[in-house]
Amino acid sequence: MKKIILVSNYSGLYGSELMLEKLYLSLKDDYEVKTYLNEAIPVPEEFSSSINAVTNRFNVVSKNNKRISLSSLMFWLKVFVKDKPDLVIVNISLIPEVFLATKALRIKSMVFVRESLIDYKHFFGIYERYLKLFCDCVVSNSRYTSSMFSKLDSMVISDCIDLPEKSIKIRLGVVPKFGYLGRMSLRKGVITLLSALNDSVNRPFELHLIGDKLSSDALFDEQYEELIRRLRLKGNLIIEHGFLSNPFEIVEKCDFMVAPSILPETFGLSVLECLSVGVPVIASNIGAYPELVSKNNGFTFFPNDSVDLGAKLNIALSYEGDDYASLSENAIFSAESYGFLVYRNNILRLVKNV
């Protein structure tokens, strides 16, 4: 049986970490798999156990700490000599010592790229040349992510979700319910959403905000609180749920979810999860979102444009009865090709051919 080592950073249960779990589950029945987690914060025991993980602070490279550590390189050399893997897969790619070690020991390596160029634009060119030189196989999680590369070929295996069993939603003209799922921050477009609702929607509605407000930006906090205050003064029901371990009890009650990111996202797991329960999505036309959202299952708007978003919110509100049911049905259908079984088959086919 082929031995595989998975390597990943851990900064919380976000998209990359969730996909690490899916990657492990895809491989564990066919291969001997062991995971090494480079922890930025402590890893929950339940998550560590679920992916057969060894956890510690193995590497030092990050956006604010751009260097290669000799001690980290020696660590990975010792690990690979001891474990003797046939393949090393890096789930998030900014761990250069791993690739130096695999190259030195002539071990096959694979990397899943999930980072956006916008976050690493100052050294992305060097990073791309490095991957081309030291990594055997580069995999991107969307066509958008793959398009960032100009000097190497990157195949696309889209991220996945567990598909729920859901029926088509209906909407019959009652008080509309909008929802937002994600971190409360400027780059996620929360101010754009609140501004559009204030300026463009002239009928009572509910707004469900799901996610932590982690911003340390005083200006963002001030704008956020003022816009929320104005919306409530107009008689709208604004519910700030904070972080929810199971947000979809709320999502399923919404008529539309809004994904207003200003900066490009390399995929959009939350968008896909909303579609999978039959909720149409109104998303900014940037990054990988247009790969998931179209006129068949929702609406798109220009990023950071509250006027265009406001127009799309009002168009969305005109969809009722059969028109809305068609959007909901298409939302469910569009998510089906991103289920775990499809992902697992793609991963197994890829690993077999490396």
Steps between C-alpha positions, in 0.01 A plus 500: 500500500637842402590726794390862484585790729268802509643833615290806577489821697227537762354838594144393585220303339488703180481389137855362468474300820160360405638393163796335673249279678329419170839419346583262784159330478547457124830314546480310828326185371742447211830623645690521827462868588659711773447874552735766637331824609704819527295680766461875512249445782438187710333221301183352656556138603186389315626645172852364551367149565268512199794532259768294681705813567826587671477865609770754583660820372706348217554801274550874521393627158197728497391825340685695770794263545645428156803281552606139473600338826798264504363330812166442322682356199693260724177401672332404173806312378492291820123441471522381140802277566315343795152466345618414146195642317441431131322834462485824699195721450501858625148628557592868512809591314707752696718236667815507282718285727279200422571524127873547555501182709296293251722614214816411691365153584341444156151460644202592281322816612164661433357833612145634520503875443221679687657844551407809305767697314363816661634384839852422376545723196842632609669160467256294294733489198780348709252264662373381160852432370578317823199269459591432138853401601433296814143361480390211276128582482313827561123488554271804526155507658337714228556630150563841653779366722655315207490816287735677743789289373682604184811280518364158596207273423251456781214252472169581667324283757224707654434496873198304620224486759279233654177525305183518712165355399294809429183592318433802283416818691199717423446871561157658512558872555528510879760721672825416315790349689859571396802329652876540519738220604866576565740713698386854573774701332557768239655263243197272521280786376279535807493880473403471132208274594375722784531812281304337217221396736483849652496685170308272264252269675190698593286229657532330840730197509694273731879481488683210665871562555685177581867519597747653743585869485879466524593841364750716688426784258334783694369662181337173389342455844363855493353462150356159584324618816361813332359307203343239729345780708351665191355173372330435833358853515323425171319209665710216359582199716879460521623190684871464576545130572877499543685176428275194469634144486193407294396814310273323254197496726505877443618489137208277398254759633646772275367580155838619373856483630744776406874443443635854447880448521704794375819299446508175299430171676675190366184294541186559709401212727237708679347601164487137392346389830225763466423386145487137614204572731310675220573861595589721200815710546574862407879512461766748395634426154859439609739212561342154487146613583391518131591130470230425758235770451325584173167637382359148539551472877544860614640838402841665474604863544811713467720469811496791746209658308208553737288654221530193279445271799190701594363457149557123514335478844187661356504276194530200731195617697293487181549122487205322660296186439624287209779745410651474847446122512697470175792693652488275807488181293795617290693587816465144630587351161808721455643384834470129420817486292697619806405209726755298696474186285590697186792658685622167638499338156697792357757480781547123469541526123758775542705324769501174304662675204766698687 
